[in-house]
PDB file of C-alpha atoms in Angstrom:
ATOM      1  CA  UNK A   1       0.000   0.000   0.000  1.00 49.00           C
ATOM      2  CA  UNK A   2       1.161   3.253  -1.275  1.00 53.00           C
ATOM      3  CA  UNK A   3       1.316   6.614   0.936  1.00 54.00           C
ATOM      4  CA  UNK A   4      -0.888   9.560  -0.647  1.00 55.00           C
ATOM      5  CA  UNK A   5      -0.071  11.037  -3.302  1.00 53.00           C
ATOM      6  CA  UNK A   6      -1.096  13.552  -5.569  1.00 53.00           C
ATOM      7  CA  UNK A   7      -0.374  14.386  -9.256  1.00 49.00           C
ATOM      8  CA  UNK A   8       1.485  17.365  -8.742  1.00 53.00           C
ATOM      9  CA  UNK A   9       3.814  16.235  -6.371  1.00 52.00           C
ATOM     10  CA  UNK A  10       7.610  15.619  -7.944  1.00 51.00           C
ATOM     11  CA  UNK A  11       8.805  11.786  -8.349  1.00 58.00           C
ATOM     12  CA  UNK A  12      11.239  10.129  -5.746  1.00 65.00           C
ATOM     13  CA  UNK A  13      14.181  12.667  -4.337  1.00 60.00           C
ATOM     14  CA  UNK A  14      12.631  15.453  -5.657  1.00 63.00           C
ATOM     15  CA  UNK A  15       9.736  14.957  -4.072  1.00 69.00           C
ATOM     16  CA  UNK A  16      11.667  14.496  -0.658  1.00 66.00           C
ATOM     17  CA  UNK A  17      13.700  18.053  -1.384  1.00 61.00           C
ATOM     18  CA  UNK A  18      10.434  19.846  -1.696  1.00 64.00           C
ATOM     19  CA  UNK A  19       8.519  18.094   1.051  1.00 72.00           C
ATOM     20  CA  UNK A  20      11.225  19.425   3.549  1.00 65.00           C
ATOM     21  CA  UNK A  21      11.899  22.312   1.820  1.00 64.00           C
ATOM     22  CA  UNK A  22      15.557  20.687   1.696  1.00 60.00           C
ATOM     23  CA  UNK A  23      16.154  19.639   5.354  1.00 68.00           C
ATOM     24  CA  UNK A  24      18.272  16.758   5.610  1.00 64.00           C
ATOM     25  CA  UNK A  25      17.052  15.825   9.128  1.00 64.00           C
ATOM     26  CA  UNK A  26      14.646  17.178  11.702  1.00 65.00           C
ATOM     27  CA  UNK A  27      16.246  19.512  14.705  1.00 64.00           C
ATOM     28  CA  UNK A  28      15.480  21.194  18.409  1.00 65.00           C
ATOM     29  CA  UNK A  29      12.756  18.718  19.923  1.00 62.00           C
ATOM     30  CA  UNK A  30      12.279  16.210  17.396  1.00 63.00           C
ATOM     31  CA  UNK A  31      16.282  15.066  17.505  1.00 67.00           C
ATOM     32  CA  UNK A  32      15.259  12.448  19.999  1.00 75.00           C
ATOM     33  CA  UNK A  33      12.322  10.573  17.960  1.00 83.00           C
ATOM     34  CA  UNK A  34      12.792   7.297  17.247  1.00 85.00           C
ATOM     35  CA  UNK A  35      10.553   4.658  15.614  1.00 88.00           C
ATOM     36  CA  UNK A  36       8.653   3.877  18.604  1.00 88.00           C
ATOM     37  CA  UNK A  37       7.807   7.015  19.630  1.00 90.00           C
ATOM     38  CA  UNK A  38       3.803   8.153  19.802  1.00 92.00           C
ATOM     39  CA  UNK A  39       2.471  10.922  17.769  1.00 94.00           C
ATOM     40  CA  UNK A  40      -0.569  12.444  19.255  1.00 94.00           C
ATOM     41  CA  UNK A  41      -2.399  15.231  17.272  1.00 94.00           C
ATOM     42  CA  UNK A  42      -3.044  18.314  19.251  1.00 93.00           C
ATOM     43  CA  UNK A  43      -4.847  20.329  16.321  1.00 86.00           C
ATOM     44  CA  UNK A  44      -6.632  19.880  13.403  1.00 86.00           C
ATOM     45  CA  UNK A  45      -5.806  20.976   9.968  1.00 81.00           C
ATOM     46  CA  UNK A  46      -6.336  23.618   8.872  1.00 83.00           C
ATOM     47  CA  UNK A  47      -6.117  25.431   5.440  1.00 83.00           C
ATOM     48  CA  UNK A  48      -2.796  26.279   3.576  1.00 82.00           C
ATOM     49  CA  UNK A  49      -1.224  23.660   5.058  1.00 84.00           C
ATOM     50  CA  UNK A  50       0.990  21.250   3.486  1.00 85.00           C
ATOM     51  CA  UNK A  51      -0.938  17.587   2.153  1.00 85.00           C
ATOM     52  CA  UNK A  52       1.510  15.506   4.459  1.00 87.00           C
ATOM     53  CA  UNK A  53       1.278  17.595   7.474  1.00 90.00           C
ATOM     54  CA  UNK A  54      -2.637  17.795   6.865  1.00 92.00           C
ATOM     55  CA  UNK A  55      -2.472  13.409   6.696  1.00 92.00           C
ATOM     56  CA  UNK A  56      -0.337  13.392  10.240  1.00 93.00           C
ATOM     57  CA  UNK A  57      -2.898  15.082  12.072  1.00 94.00           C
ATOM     58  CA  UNK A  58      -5.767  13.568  10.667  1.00 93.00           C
ATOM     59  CA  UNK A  59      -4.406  10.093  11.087  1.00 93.00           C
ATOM     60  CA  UNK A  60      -2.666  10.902  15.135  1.00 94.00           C
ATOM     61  CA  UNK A  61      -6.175  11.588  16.122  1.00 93.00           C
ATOM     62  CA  UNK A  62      -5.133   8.697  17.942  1.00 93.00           C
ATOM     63  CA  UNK A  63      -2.174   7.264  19.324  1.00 92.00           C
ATOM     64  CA  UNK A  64       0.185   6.186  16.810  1.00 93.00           C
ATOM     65  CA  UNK A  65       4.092   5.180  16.087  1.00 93.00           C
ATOM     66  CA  UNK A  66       6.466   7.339  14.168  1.00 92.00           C
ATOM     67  CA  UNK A  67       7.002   4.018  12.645  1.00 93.00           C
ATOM     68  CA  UNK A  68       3.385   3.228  11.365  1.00 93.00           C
ATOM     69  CA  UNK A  69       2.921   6.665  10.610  1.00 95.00           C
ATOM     70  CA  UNK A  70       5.654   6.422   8.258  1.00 91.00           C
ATOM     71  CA  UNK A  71       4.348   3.017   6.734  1.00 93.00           C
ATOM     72  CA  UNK A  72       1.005   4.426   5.956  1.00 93.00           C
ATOM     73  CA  UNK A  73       2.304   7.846   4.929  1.00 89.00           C
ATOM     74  CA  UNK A  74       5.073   5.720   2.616  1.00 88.00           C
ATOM     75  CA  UNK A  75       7.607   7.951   3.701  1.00 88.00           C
ATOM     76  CA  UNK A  76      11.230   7.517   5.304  1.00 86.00           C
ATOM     77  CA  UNK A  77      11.757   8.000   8.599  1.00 86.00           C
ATOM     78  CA  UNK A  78      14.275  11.068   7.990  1.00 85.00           C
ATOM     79  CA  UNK A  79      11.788  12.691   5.963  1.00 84.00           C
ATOM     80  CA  UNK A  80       9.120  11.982   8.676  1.00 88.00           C
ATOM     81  CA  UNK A  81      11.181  13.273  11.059  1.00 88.00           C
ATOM     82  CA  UNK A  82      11.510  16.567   9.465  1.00 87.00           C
ATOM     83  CA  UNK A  83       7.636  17.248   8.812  1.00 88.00           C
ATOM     84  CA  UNK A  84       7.115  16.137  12.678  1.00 90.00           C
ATOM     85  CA  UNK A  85       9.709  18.864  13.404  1.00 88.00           C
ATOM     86  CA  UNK A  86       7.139  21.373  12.362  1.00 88.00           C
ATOM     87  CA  UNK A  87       4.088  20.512  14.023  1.00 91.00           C
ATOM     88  CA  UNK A  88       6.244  19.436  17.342  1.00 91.00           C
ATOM     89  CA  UNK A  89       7.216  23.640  16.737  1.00 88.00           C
ATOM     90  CA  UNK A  90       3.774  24.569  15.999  1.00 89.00           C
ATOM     91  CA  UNK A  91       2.489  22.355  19.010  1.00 90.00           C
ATOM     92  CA  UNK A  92      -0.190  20.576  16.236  1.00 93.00           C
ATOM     93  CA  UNK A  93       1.281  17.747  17.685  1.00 93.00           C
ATOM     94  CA  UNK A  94       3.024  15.606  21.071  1.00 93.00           C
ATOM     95  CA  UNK A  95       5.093  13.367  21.015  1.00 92.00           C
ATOM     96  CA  UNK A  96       5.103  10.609  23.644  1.00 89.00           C
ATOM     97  CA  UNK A  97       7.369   7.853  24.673  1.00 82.00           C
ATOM     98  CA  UNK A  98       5.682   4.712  24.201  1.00 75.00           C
ATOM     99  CA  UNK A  99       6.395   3.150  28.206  1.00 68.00           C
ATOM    100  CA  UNK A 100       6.265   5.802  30.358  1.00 60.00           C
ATOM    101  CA  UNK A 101       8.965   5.851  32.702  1.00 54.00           C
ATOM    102  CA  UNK A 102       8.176   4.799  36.267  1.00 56.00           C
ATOM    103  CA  UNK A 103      10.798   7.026  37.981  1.00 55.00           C
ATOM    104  CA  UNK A 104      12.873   9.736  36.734  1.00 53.00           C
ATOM    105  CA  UNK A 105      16.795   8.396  36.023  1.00 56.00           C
ATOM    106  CA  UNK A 106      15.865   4.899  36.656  1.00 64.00           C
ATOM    107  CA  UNK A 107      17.064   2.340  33.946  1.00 65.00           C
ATOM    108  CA  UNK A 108      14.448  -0.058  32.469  1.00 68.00           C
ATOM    109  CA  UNK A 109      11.967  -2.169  34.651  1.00 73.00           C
ATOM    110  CA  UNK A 110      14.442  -5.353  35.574  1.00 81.00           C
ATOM    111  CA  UNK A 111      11.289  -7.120  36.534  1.00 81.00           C
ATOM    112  CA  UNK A 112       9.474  -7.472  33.189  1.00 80.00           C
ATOM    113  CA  UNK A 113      13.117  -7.832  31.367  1.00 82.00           C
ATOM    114  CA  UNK A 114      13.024 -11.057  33.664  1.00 86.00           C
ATOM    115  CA  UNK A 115      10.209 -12.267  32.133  1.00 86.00           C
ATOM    116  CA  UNK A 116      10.636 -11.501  28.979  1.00 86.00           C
ATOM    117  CA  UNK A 117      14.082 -13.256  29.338  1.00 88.00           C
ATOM    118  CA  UNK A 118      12.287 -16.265  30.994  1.00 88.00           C
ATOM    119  CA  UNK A 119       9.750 -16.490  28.395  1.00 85.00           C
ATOM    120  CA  UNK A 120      12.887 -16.648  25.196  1.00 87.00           C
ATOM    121  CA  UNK A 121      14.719 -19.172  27.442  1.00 89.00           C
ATOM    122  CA  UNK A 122      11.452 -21.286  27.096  1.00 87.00           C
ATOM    123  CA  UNK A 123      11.433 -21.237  23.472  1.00 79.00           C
TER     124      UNK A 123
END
């Protein structure tokens, strides 16, 4: 399944160059997303703005990765990254980390990597 598209938008690179206006990569807040994070619209769409932009909101209504928002937009996460910059700027949109921590500076929960290690050794 293809991402939307529309007849005037440039094929392959091109397209990417004018998508992010020629960003390489996203800065400030959006640095630290990774594929797991959770984009959460805060805003709806509204006119002028740019198709792609206009598809994140509408489909982070609810809950969703960076990494199946980039499946169903059909777009790389480097490129994703970049038009998340701008609505993370704009505040249009929050980004989330998937587990909340359960206590600031403390590593990951040793008692469900237990499990999870208990439940591969079973395999």
């Amino acid at each position: 399944m293809s991402g939307p598209s529309r007849p005037t938008d440039p094929p392959g690179l091109e397209r990417y160059y004018v998508l992010t206006g020629g960003r390489s990569g996203p800065g400030g807040s959006a640095s630290t997303l990774d594929v797991a994070t959770l984009i959460i619209s805060r805003a709806a769409a509204e006119p002028g703005l740019q198709h792609e932009h206009e598809e994140i909101l509408r489909r982070c209504r609810d809950p969703l990765s960076v990494a199946e928002l980039g499946a169903h937009l059909g777009l790389p996460f480097n490129i994703l990254a970049v038009l998340l910059a701008d609505l993370l700027d704009a505040g249009r949109v929050e980004a989330r980390d998937p587990i909340p921590a359960s206590g600031a500076g403390r590593g990951p929960d040793i008692a469900l990597l237990e499990e999870v290690l208990s439940g591969l050794q079973r395999l």
